[in-house]
């Protein structure tokens, strides 16, 4: 029994094996590795070793499975959304409901694993970075559950646009430190968390939130998140007796996408599509599409695709979604892209918000704006493939945290006095390109005919 | 006081100026030569860090020359980077200005040439991505042509450095990796063996910045490193004045000072402040070590 185990399905090749990558030193082809100060290597080695022992330890696996079941509420259901699917060229759309997890997103899957690992290596304090606040909330939750002290670094800009999650973290007993350096967003929060870690590594474990960063984080976070795809694959086989044609997920750092992709990687007939945050459009330069619009380089401890200028300086990303507003991406995505196993496409703010509104109105589900990028991808891909296609979409989180951003975007309520957040400047409020409240539901027919 | 150039350096500069000429590895290390010469005078070498582009490119070069005039043997020329994960608030503040101004590797090479001209040994300090983006081989060639000794790469460990090791072997440049108090004996040995020029001992667990005390961790780390290193061992992180420099000079081959220099510029004391700090530190590295009774 290992982390990757799920019940083998009849008539379908077993997909429980871990991928052949990364290698022993954390490389996914030319990507990944460790580009960090030497002072952190011992801590990373300790983590790698402790994790290697933990992931095959029956006691851990039992405790982890119990937490997932009794605390997170796993398995999360799959939900077919036929009214939404009418806007996807008639393709069938099935959502994997990570939004129904405790704390409201897939982030809890990873932090429970890393919090157990923290306890196992005898450290008493955890730190985390957060963009939208979902990983910060999840880490604060796991820290409260396991009696660990918790500090969360969050870009000052993000503390403003995700104020609700700041309050949640503080209620859970975490210290939230607004980061005022650099662009004051997720990438700078990660820099500050690394600085804290290198200074306090004796007592502190860094609970990294995504499949990026130095080895072993990309591999470990993937292993903790692959439960999403393991479950969904088994659920689809049980319900439909077949695998989906396409699996879609949004990609910032890429943890929910790796989580749902991994089980399907060996299934050659299943297309894997990651939707990157296209912001105002990749062609405008204001986006967060690291694979579509970036180049290989080194950021935050690993080689992968990133947004950078000619001097190798990281370029600030732009997205309406704080959780995707990151100029890098996990190294496994870079590898899956290069070997042609997964495709990556940008989805603009406008397209994502159109899908956001559509799911609210057609299915009674308010998605996270991050996840709305995957829904927008389903609308595109469904129209390309037509009525016979079955699309599995990872609904990675719920949208409660985004209600204010969405209200501003759609001009609901009285937000005239309120300062618009980044990526949603006054001059970008619903214009001809954006979808109004009603159009979001009614205005799809023209597009579907195409 | 650091104005004299040894013969080796002059001949290297001459060969590097020939298009396509490859420097031979046997020429010896510019950094090790200078640090060993300081040791022969019964003192440690003073290594000053300053980033290119703060307050602007000419101003930063002027400050580097002032550091040399005040007594720095080696100048660590910082390539500004948008995500300086190992740096504390002082260096971040200066580097942020330089990044926003669009400072690039060309500006770094200008500073390298100016420092070489001033008589000190120039070594580039750069996070890895700007070097990779510039092109590893192109960087090595252009650095050699600018008369740079080599580079310190704070976020590149030898395990990931194959292209850089090949480029420095080919060009004869120095390559300086870091060791830390948390490094295992095996890693200390492997890292020291991969270094040419000197080994950078990061004295404390943490980021750059001045500290009240440098602490015993530094001395212990230097002792452990010496057991396995064939090149000089220099200490960085935390030294801000002559007294601390003297404390570190008692056990290290070189004393690296960064944030204290940058603070002189941030607080508006300019090249004069940098020169005065160098004089204080240069006096510190020359003090006779206090031998315990």
XYZ file of C-alpha atoms in Angstrom:
743
model
C 0.000 0.000 0.000
C 1.373 3.389 -0.907
C 0.036 6.888 -1.344
C -0.734 6.168 -4.939
C -2.999 3.235 -4.266
C -6.589 3.185 -5.399
C -8.766 0.221 -6.262
C -7.733 -1.157 -9.652
C -10.462 -0.759 -12.222
C -11.641 -3.614 -14.395
C -10.806 -3.591 -18.111
C -8.585 -0.546 -17.825
C -4.848 -0.607 -17.391
C -3.887 -0.006 -13.788
C -2.744 3.543 -13.276
C -1.720 3.427 -9.664
C 1.989 3.461 -10.342
C 3.876 6.628 -9.596
C 5.181 8.356 -12.696
C 8.758 7.561 -13.678
C 9.679 11.134 -12.858
C 11.283 12.897 -11.093
C 14.671 11.206 -10.761
C 16.307 10.701 -7.366
C 17.508 14.315 -7.268
C 14.169 15.808 -8.231
C 14.606 16.368 -11.961
C 11.751 16.143 -14.438
C 13.856 15.968 -17.578
C 15.712 19.286 -17.608
C 13.332 20.843 -15.057
C 13.088 20.856 -11.289
C 16.150 20.259 -9.147
C 17.344 22.481 -6.339
C 18.447 26.063 -6.844
C 18.613 27.246 -3.252
C 21.281 28.457 -0.829
C 23.378 25.660 0.629
C 21.993 26.512 4.079
C 18.661 24.938 3.060
C 20.056 21.744 1.572
C 20.246 19.897 4.872
C 16.607 20.720 5.618
C 15.549 19.627 2.132
C 17.527 16.409 2.480
C 15.903 15.759 5.854
C 12.472 16.354 4.357
C 13.215 14.096 1.393
C 14.384 11.293 3.621
C 11.577 11.635 6.138
C 9.007 11.786 3.377
C 10.416 8.722 1.629
C 10.000 6.778 4.867
C 6.597 8.243 5.651
C 4.956 7.611 2.298
C 5.273 3.865 2.679
C 4.646 3.755 6.437
C 1.328 1.963 7.079
C 0.691 3.973 10.241
C 1.026 7.236 8.375
C -1.105 6.009 5.509
C -3.813 4.982 7.919
C -3.726 8.314 9.770
C -3.666 10.261 6.504
C -6.576 8.294 5.081
C -8.584 8.799 8.273
C -7.998 12.563 8.194
C -8.975 12.733 4.550
C -12.177 10.859 5.247
C -13.239 12.292 8.604
C -11.801 15.797 8.494
C -11.612 16.814 4.838
C -14.699 14.866 3.806
C -13.119 12.728 1.082
C -13.854 11.301 -1.327
C -15.157 14.465 -2.910
C -18.066 13.723 -5.258
C -18.181 14.140 -9.003
C -21.123 16.140 -10.349
C -22.383 16.190 -13.912
C -23.483 19.704 -14.928
C -25.795 19.404 -17.960
C -27.147 22.958 -17.903
C -23.615 24.358 -17.903
C -22.664 21.820 -20.574
C -25.217 23.334 -22.948
C -22.696 26.149 -23.296
C -19.866 23.704 -23.989
C -20.925 22.581 -27.449
C -23.122 19.934 -25.898
C -20.226 17.928 -24.587
C -20.811 16.214 -21.252
C -19.123 18.039 -18.374
C -18.362 16.367 -15.067
C -16.911 18.342 -12.174
C -14.580 16.947 -9.532
C -15.823 18.760 -6.462
C -12.722 19.825 -4.539
C -14.728 22.914 -3.592
C -16.626 20.726 -1.142
C -13.535 19.873 0.885
C -13.136 21.311 4.368
C -11.617 24.815 3.995
C -13.081 25.062 0.513
C -10.369 23.920 -1.852
C -7.930 21.180 -2.801
C -5.207 22.836 -0.723
C -6.184 20.861 2.385
C -5.076 17.589 0.722
C -1.470 18.720 0.689
C -1.244 20.507 4.017
C -2.535 17.564 6.019
C 0.260 15.458 4.559
C 2.904 18.084 5.181
C 1.627 18.820 8.691
C 1.911 15.128 9.563
C 5.429 15.203 8.124
C 6.250 18.263 10.253
C 5.187 16.410 13.362
C 7.145 13.363 12.276
C 10.405 15.334 11.958
C 9.828 16.933 15.358
C 9.377 20.543 14.308
C 6.880 22.758 16.107
C 6.353 25.657 13.760
C 5.133 25.832 10.178
C 5.373 28.671 7.698
C 3.551 29.036 4.415
C 3.150 31.420 1.525
C -0.238 32.227 0.143
C -1.673 34.092 -2.817
C -5.444 33.843 -2.787
C -5.275 32.778 0.834
C -6.536 29.235 0.245
C -3.213 27.584 1.023
C -2.723 29.919 3.981
C -6.141 29.030 5.358
C -5.494 25.334 4.826
C -2.109 25.532 6.550
C -3.539 27.528 9.453
C -6.255 24.883 9.730
C -3.843 21.960 9.821
C -1.618 23.820 12.295
C -4.584 24.378 14.608
C -5.562 20.742 14.275
C -2.102 19.473 15.123
C -1.029 22.099 17.659
C 1.668 23.708 15.520
C 2.570 27.373 15.550
C 1.857 28.939 12.156
C 3.075 31.996 10.261
C 1.717 32.828 6.814
C 3.386 35.222 4.382
C 1.041 37.013 2.033
C 1.726 39.836 -0.392
C 0.305 43.096 0.894
C -1.589 43.476 -2.373
C -3.210 40.072 -1.823
C -4.111 40.761 1.815
C -6.221 43.587 0.443
C -8.003 41.665 -2.310
C -8.471 38.551 -0.163
C -9.288 40.169 3.164
C -11.783 37.464 4.076
C -9.102 34.803 4.033
C -6.780 36.970 6.135
C -9.485 37.100 8.768
C -10.007 33.329 8.535
C -6.302 32.641 9.079
C -6.191 34.934 12.085
C -9.294 33.288 13.557
C -7.495 29.969 13.207
C -4.624 31.313 15.288
C -2.087 31.964 12.534
C 0.097 35.012 12.287
C -0.329 36.673 8.882
C 2.596 38.802 7.738
C 1.863 41.174 4.826
C 4.873 41.231 2.492
C 5.799 44.685 1.264
C 8.823 43.850 -0.883
C 8.964 43.579 -4.678
C 5.585 43.252 -6.355
C 3.862 42.529 -3.001
C 2.210 39.380 -4.337
C 2.690 35.626 -4.144
C 6.216 35.503 -5.560
C 7.439 37.921 -2.908
C 5.584 36.013 -0.201
C 7.551 32.932 -1.285
C 10.836 34.871 -1.068
C 9.982 35.987 2.467
C 8.973 32.478 3.510
C 12.311 31.121 2.257
C 14.136 33.848 4.209
C 12.226 32.883 7.345
C 12.965 29.216 6.740
C 16.705 29.637 6.282
C 16.810 31.645 9.506
C 14.590 29.378 11.630
C 15.125 25.999 10.036
C 15.930 24.326 13.375
C 12.345 24.660 14.582
C 10.423 25.394 11.430
C 9.102 23.445 8.484
C 8.061 25.171 5.289
C 4.695 23.854 4.140
C 4.931 24.693 0.459
C 1.591 25.166 -1.267
C 2.158 24.004 -4.785
C 4.087 21.620 -7.034
C 6.875 24.176 -7.518
C 9.939 24.990 -5.409
C 13.011 22.853 -4.768
C 13.001 19.053 -4.557
C 11.218 17.345 -2.796
C 8.272 19.776 -2.889
C 7.090 19.166 -6.478
C 7.099 15.407 -5.979
C 5.716 15.426 -2.442
C 2.902 17.877 -3.148
C 1.981 15.874 -6.260
C 1.762 12.706 -4.196
C -0.502 14.400 -1.643
C -2.702 15.896 -4.361
C -2.976 12.894 -6.674
C -5.885 11.652 -4.599
C -8.020 14.010 -6.725
C -7.336 12.130 -9.949
C -7.161 8.715 -8.321
C -10.666 9.221 -6.956
C -12.070 10.845 -10.073
C -10.732 8.115 -12.330
C -12.276 5.394 -10.179
C -15.538 7.351 -9.860
C -15.821 7.806 -13.616
C -15.052 4.187 -14.318
C -17.639 3.133 -11.805
C -20.315 5.514 -13.046
C -19.588 5.603 -16.789
C -17.524 2.493 -17.303
C -15.121 4.618 -19.293
C -12.443 7.227 -18.939
C -13.076 10.862 -19.886
C -11.848 12.226 -23.210
C -10.321 15.288 -21.650
C -9.235 16.301 -18.144
C -9.063 20.050 -17.501
C -7.661 22.050 -14.613
C -6.421 25.567 -13.977
C -2.683 26.062 -13.574
C -0.956 28.659 -11.443
C 1.803 26.794 -9.665
C -0.174 23.770 -10.762
C -1.001 21.633 -7.737
C -4.673 20.985 -8.454
C -3.809 20.230 -12.082
C -1.067 17.760 -11.191
C -3.457 16.359 -8.615
C -6.078 15.469 -11.175
C -3.684 14.706 -14.077
C -1.402 12.182 -12.412
C -3.752 9.212 -12.399
C -4.516 9.805 -16.077
C -0.957 10.279 -17.325
C -0.627 6.596 -18.333
C -4.026 6.692 -20.098
C -2.846 7.618 -23.588
C -6.340 8.300 -24.917
C -7.088 10.938 -22.290
C -6.104 14.495 -23.198
C -4.785 16.586 -20.316
C -5.301 20.337 -20.640
C -4.017 22.952 -18.197
C -5.579 26.395 -18.314
C -3.224 29.205 -17.467
C -4.292 32.676 -16.373
C -4.299 34.817 -19.493
C -5.083 38.073 -17.655
C -5.743 40.770 -20.244
C -4.462 38.410 -22.964
C -1.016 36.906 -23.455
C -0.380 39.327 -26.326
C -0.763 42.308 -23.960
C 2.045 41.151 -21.689
C -0.334 41.414 -18.721
C -0.912 37.770 -17.889
C 0.289 34.854 -15.767
C 0.718 32.213 -18.495
C 4.199 30.911 -17.723
C 4.171 28.057 -20.228
C 2.251 29.759 -23.025
C 4.005 33.095 -22.652
C 7.255 32.399 -20.776
C 10.625 30.683 -21.185
C 12.640 28.132 -19.225
C 14.642 29.533 -16.340
C 15.141 29.271 -12.591
C 12.774 30.717 -9.999
C 12.060 29.818 -6.395
C 14.412 26.879 -6.268
C 13.631 24.994 -9.479
C 14.057 25.192 -13.221
C 10.787 25.532 -15.107
C 8.986 27.970 -17.353
C 8.696 31.486 -16.005
C 7.911 35.036 -17.025
C 11.215 36.868 -17.278
C 12.798 39.775 -19.101
C 16.007 39.777 -21.141
C 18.079 40.224 -17.953
C 16.556 37.182 -16.274
C 14.452 39.311 -13.930
C 11.090 37.869 -13.043
C 8.258 39.793 -14.671
C 5.242 40.570 -12.524
C 2.244 38.515 -13.499
C -1.317 39.741 -13.867
C -4.553 37.881 -13.285
C -7.940 38.584 -11.763
C -7.334 35.393 -9.820
C -4.929 35.874 -6.925
C -4.330 32.127 -6.788
C -3.073 31.994 -10.379
C -1.228 35.308 -10.248
C 2.230 33.740 -10.221
C 5.028 34.136 -12.793
C 6.238 30.531 -12.518
C 4.822 27.016 -12.766
C 5.710 23.624 -11.332
C 8.523 21.763 -13.133
C 6.402 18.686 -13.819
C 4.053 20.822 -15.919
C 7.038 22.118 -17.886
C 8.033 18.517 -18.499
C 4.527 17.298 -19.397
C 4.340 20.194 -21.836
C 7.693 19.449 -23.467
C 7.020 15.736 -23.885
C 3.598 16.551 -25.307
C 1.634 14.693 -22.651
C -0.313 17.765 -21.537
C -1.434 20.905 -23.358
C -1.521 24.361 -21.853
C -3.733 27.217 -22.973
C -4.372 30.703 -21.660
C -7.802 31.835 -20.469
C -8.339 35.579 -20.126
C -9.910 37.281 -17.126
C -12.974 37.987 -19.247
C -13.356 34.380 -20.389
C -12.909 33.111 -16.839
C -15.485 35.504 -15.424
C -17.941 34.524 -18.146
C -17.587 30.889 -17.104
C -17.776 31.902 -13.449
C -21.129 33.603 -13.957
C -22.385 30.777 -16.098
C -21.750 28.073 -13.514
C -23.393 30.207 -10.814
C -26.529 30.732 -12.910
C -26.861 27.311 -14.515
C -25.835 24.991 -11.715
C -26.043 26.880 -8.407
C -22.337 26.465 -7.787
C -20.142 29.499 -7.130
C -16.649 28.448 -8.209
C -13.347 29.975 -7.210
C -12.164 32.343 -9.934
C -9.116 30.084 -10.269
C -11.361 27.112 -11.077
C -13.427 29.270 -13.431
C -10.397 29.256 -15.751
C -10.785 25.479 -16.077
C -14.513 25.915 -16.717
C -13.741 28.416 -19.476
C -11.382 25.844 -20.936
C -14.207 23.304 -20.927
C -16.391 25.757 -22.843
C -13.696 26.084 -25.527
C -12.751 22.423 -25.731
C -16.355 21.233 -25.638
C -17.156 23.405 -28.643
C -14.129 21.988 -30.438
C -15.006 18.354 -29.744
C -18.789 18.379 -29.900
C -21.555 16.419 -28.191
C -19.916 13.042 -27.728
C -17.006 14.266 -25.659
C -16.792 13.703 -21.914
C -14.908 16.455 -20.092
C -13.697 16.066 -16.521
C -13.068 19.452 -14.914
C -11.342 19.960 -11.597
C -13.438 22.403 -9.623
C -10.506 23.115 -7.330
C -12.195 25.553 -4.971
C -15.339 27.400 -4.027
C -15.855 31.052 -4.739
C -16.956 32.528 -1.422
C -13.635 34.355 -1.149
C -14.223 35.879 -4.583
C -17.688 37.274 -4.061
C -16.469 40.843 -3.702
C -14.188 40.658 -6.744
C -17.003 39.149 -8.788
C -19.516 41.735 -7.572
C -17.202 44.491 -8.745
C -16.537 42.787 -12.057
C -20.212 42.413 -12.827
C -21.187 45.762 -11.353
C -23.436 44.201 -8.739
C -24.199 46.051 -5.523
C -22.824 49.456 -4.650
C -19.082 49.369 -5.122
C -18.785 52.822 -6.617
C -16.708 54.068 -3.692
C -14.521 50.996 -3.498
C -11.052 50.910 -4.937
C -10.864 48.215 -7.621
C -8.308 45.510 -7.064
C -5.352 44.827 -9.314
C -6.271 43.242 -12.599
C -9.633 44.923 -12.263
C -8.893 48.565 -12.752
C -11.726 50.996 -13.151
C -11.195 51.178 -16.864
C -11.560 47.440 -17.149
C -14.912 47.194 -15.466
C -17.375 45.469 -17.739
C -16.757 46.815 -21.183
C -17.791 45.539 -24.558
C -15.559 42.497 -24.155
C -16.936 41.506 -20.785
C -20.071 39.590 -20.103
C -22.832 41.240 -18.168
C -24.895 39.499 -15.599
C -27.552 38.385 -18.039
C -25.395 37.876 -21.073
C -23.276 35.416 -19.168
C -26.149 32.994 -19.267
C -28.013 34.030 -22.354
C -25.313 35.085 -24.745
C -23.601 31.848 -25.604
C -25.513 30.672 -28.632
C -23.477 32.560 -31.190
C -20.256 31.134 -29.852
C -21.594 27.634 -29.815
C -22.422 27.696 -33.471
C -18.854 28.401 -34.399
C 47.217 50.002 -0.750
C 45.864 47.444 -3.169
C 47.155 49.116 -6.246
C 49.870 46.722 -7.259
C 49.090 44.101 -9.830
C 50.894 40.835 -9.926
C 52.397 39.695 -13.196
C 49.944 36.862 -13.586
C 47.038 39.203 -13.827
C 48.578 41.376 -16.496
C 49.297 38.412 -18.709
C 45.776 37.073 -18.262
C 44.293 40.373 -19.273
C 46.419 40.327 -22.377
C 45.369 36.858 -23.397
C 41.719 37.517 -22.671
C 41.753 40.468 -25.015
C 42.498 38.234 -27.984
C 39.280 37.262 -29.710
C 38.455 33.625 -29.117
C 41.497 33.106 -26.926
C 40.904 30.592 -24.184
C 42.625 31.173 -20.933
C 44.490 28.203 -19.658
C 43.416 26.724 -16.430
C 46.983 26.482 -15.152
C 47.235 30.257 -14.858
C 46.030 29.986 -11.287
C 43.166 31.613 -9.497
C 43.003 35.397 -9.320
C 41.059 35.240 -6.083
C 43.270 32.657 -4.404
C 46.381 34.551 -5.461
C 45.149 37.794 -3.939
C 43.854 36.198 -0.739
C 47.055 34.193 -0.292
C 49.078 37.360 -0.763
C 47.114 38.983 2.057
C 47.803 35.958 4.225
C 51.503 36.351 3.480
C 51.230 39.828 4.987
C 49.859 38.246 8.149
C 46.300 39.434 7.633
C 42.970 38.463 6.107
C 41.699 39.792 2.831
C 38.867 42.328 2.798
C 36.089 41.516 0.359
C 33.508 44.255 -0.277
C 30.083 43.579 -1.799
C 28.218 46.290 -3.670
C 25.389 45.864 -6.181
C 25.617 47.412 -9.626
C 23.030 50.099 -10.224
C 22.550 51.678 -6.818
C 22.070 54.583 -6.712
C 22.712 54.239 -10.463
C 25.332 52.463 -12.562
C 28.024 55.192 -12.497
C 27.318 55.853 -8.799
C 27.704 52.192 -7.927
C 30.986 51.931 -9.817
C 32.238 55.027 -8.043
C 31.354 53.394 -4.724
C 33.214 50.207 -5.675
C 36.332 52.189 -6.527
C 35.999 54.028 -3.220
C 35.822 50.672 -1.418
C 39.083 49.687 -3.116
C 40.721 53.005 -2.267
C 39.768 52.442 1.355
C 41.461 49.037 1.359
C 39.240 46.335 -0.136
C 41.277 43.583 -1.811
C 38.370 42.039 -3.662
C 35.057 43.534 -4.794
C 32.008 41.320 -5.070
C 30.058 42.968 -7.844
C 26.394 42.222 -7.376
C 24.160 41.557 -10.374
C 20.764 42.864 -9.244
C 17.990 40.262 -9.182
C 14.245 40.530 -8.739
C 13.996 37.647 -6.270
C 17.043 37.788 -3.981
C 16.024 34.989 -1.649
C 19.226 35.063 0.369
C 19.327 38.795 0.989
C 17.996 40.774 3.903
C 16.158 44.110 3.779
C 19.187 46.387 3.285
C 20.466 44.726 0.129
C 16.912 44.119 -1.124
C 16.182 47.827 -0.942
C 19.191 48.806 -3.043
C 18.824 45.963 -5.514
C 15.145 46.710 -6.045
C 16.078 50.171 -7.357
C 18.625 48.661 -9.739
C 16.214 46.015 -11.026
C 13.553 48.612 -11.720
C 16.127 50.686 -13.605
C 16.773 47.710 -15.895
C 20.388 47.091 -14.894
C 21.805 44.123 -16.814
C 24.897 42.014 -17.267
C 26.499 44.608 -19.592
C 26.485 47.054 -16.672
C 28.005 44.368 -14.459
C 30.884 43.884 -16.894
C 31.485 47.638 -16.942
C 31.839 47.521 -13.170
C 34.118 44.485 -13.412
C 36.492 46.320 -15.744
C 36.462 49.428 -13.550
C 37.297 47.427 -10.431
C 40.075 45.569 -12.237
C 41.407 48.952 -13.348
C 41.385 50.177 -9.757
C 43.705 47.366 -8.703
C 41.347 45.081 -6.774
C 40.150 41.665 -7.883
C 36.591 41.785 -9.274
C 34.299 38.815 -8.728
C 30.657 38.791 -9.780
C 27.963 37.817 -7.269
C 24.837 36.673 -9.075
C 21.830 34.521 -8.465
C 21.725 31.838 -11.088
C 18.869 32.869 -13.372
C 20.474 36.077 -14.709
C 23.572 34.043 -15.677
C 21.523 31.282 -17.263
C 19.454 33.859 -19.129
C 22.586 35.616 -20.412
C 23.993 32.256 -21.491
C 26.456 30.356 -19.295
C 29.284 30.185 -21.851
C 28.697 33.699 -23.092
C 28.769 34.931 -19.504
C 32.059 33.147 -18.832
C 33.666 34.503 -21.989
C 32.514 38.078 -21.422
C 33.458 38.001 -17.745
C 36.935 36.768 -18.600
C 37.264 39.432 -21.278
C 36.279 42.104 -18.737
C 39.095 40.805 -16.480
C 36.764 39.333 -13.861
C 38.129 36.635 -11.573
C 34.972 34.545 -11.631
C 31.604 34.430 -9.902
C 29.934 33.652 -6.603
C 26.583 31.938 -7.140
C 24.540 31.926 -3.897
C 21.654 29.796 -5.138
C 23.663 27.380 -7.286
C 24.934 24.255 -5.570
C 27.639 22.144 -7.250
C 25.062 19.370 -7.785
C 23.255 21.584 -10.311
C 26.314 23.343 -11.699
C 27.615 21.080 -14.484
C 27.374 23.755 -17.232
C 28.997 26.367 -14.996
C 31.782 24.015 -13.929
C 32.481 23.216 -17.587
C 32.489 26.911 -18.534
C 34.819 27.876 -15.692
C 37.134 24.957 -16.440
C 37.298 26.073 -20.038
C 37.966 29.735 -19.247
C 39.992 29.349 -16.063
C 37.539 31.518 -14.101
C 37.050 31.097 -10.385
C 33.806 29.617 -9.130
C 32.764 30.143 -5.547
C 30.064 28.051 -3.906
C 28.711 28.453 -0.392
C 28.898 26.254 2.671
C 26.679 26.719 5.726
C 26.646 25.628 9.353
C 23.993 23.071 8.390
C 26.161 21.465 5.672
C 27.032 17.863 6.376
C 30.675 16.811 6.339
C 30.136 15.071 3.026
C 28.614 18.177 1.466
C 31.342 20.394 2.893
C 33.961 18.210 1.258
C 32.167 18.013 -2.088
C 31.419 21.741 -2.178
C 34.931 22.749 -1.174
C 36.335 20.473 -3.845
C 34.130 22.117 -6.466
C 35.250 25.655 -5.517
C 38.082 27.532 -7.159
C 39.253 30.849 -5.684
C 37.824 30.420 -2.229
C 35.012 28.776 -0.302
C 32.295 31.138 0.899
C 31.381 30.202 4.456
C 27.949 31.643 5.234
C 28.578 32.218 8.911
C 25.063 32.111 10.286
C 21.842 30.495 9.286
C 19.939 33.366 7.747
C 19.959 36.109 5.164
C 22.422 38.931 4.597
C 22.420 41.792 7.072
C 24.566 43.222 9.822
C 24.475 41.521 13.186
C 25.613 42.462 16.663
C 27.752 39.342 16.902
C 29.031 36.996 14.263
C 29.111 34.141 16.700
C 30.921 30.903 17.174
C 29.096 29.150 14.358
C 31.357 30.940 11.895
C 34.568 29.827 13.570
C 33.365 26.273 13.833
C 32.273 26.239 10.187
C 35.628 27.622 9.039
C 37.457 24.968 11.044
C 35.337 22.207 9.524
C 35.806 23.624 6.044
C 39.570 23.954 6.418
C 39.832 20.250 7.140
C 38.581 19.486 3.637
C 39.330 22.585 1.553
C 42.436 23.204 -0.493
C 41.416 26.785 -1.263
C 41.074 29.771 1.106
C 37.982 30.031 3.300
C 36.244 33.402 3.544
C 33.401 34.336 5.858
C 30.318 36.320 4.979
C 27.023 37.367 6.583
C 26.915 39.733 9.511
C 30.190 41.702 9.637
C 29.684 45.461 9.834
C 32.715 47.119 11.444
C 36.428 46.887 12.116
C 36.023 45.095 15.437
C 33.904 42.336 13.905
C 36.275 42.167 10.953
C 39.152 41.630 13.382
C 37.179 38.924 15.164
C 36.574 37.041 11.907
C 40.071 37.727 10.556
C 41.425 35.754 13.489
C 40.197 32.530 11.893
C 39.244 33.235 8.251
C 41.305 33.955 5.144
C 38.927 36.652 4.015
C 36.204 38.793 5.532
C 33.185 39.520 3.326
C 31.153 42.637 4.062
C 27.983 43.521 2.174
C 25.043 45.109 3.951
C 27.231 47.556 5.894
C 28.596 48.941 2.619
C 25.151 49.160 1.073
C 23.862 50.975 4.135
C 26.451 53.694 3.597
C 24.855 54.354 0.217
C 21.243 53.963 1.398
C 21.853 56.477 4.171
C 23.332 58.979 1.760
C 26.976 58.934 2.807
C 28.031 58.049 -0.716
C 31.517 57.021 -1.852
C 33.106 58.906 1.055
C 31.163 56.768 3.517
C 32.118 53.635 1.620
C 35.792 54.639 1.654
C 35.691 55.341 5.404
C 34.032 52.005 6.113
C 36.687 50.226 4.028
C 39.407 51.964 6.035
C 37.860 50.821 9.300
C 37.454 47.245 8.026
C 40.926 47.206 6.476
C 42.347 48.158 9.855
C 40.284 45.374 11.416
C 41.584 42.622 9.137
C 45.147 43.728 9.978
C 44.819 43.537 13.760
C 46.911 40.895 15.407
C 44.621 38.105 16.495
C 44.189 37.901 20.235
C 45.638 34.568 21.241
C 43.806 33.041 24.202
C 46.058 32.452 27.183
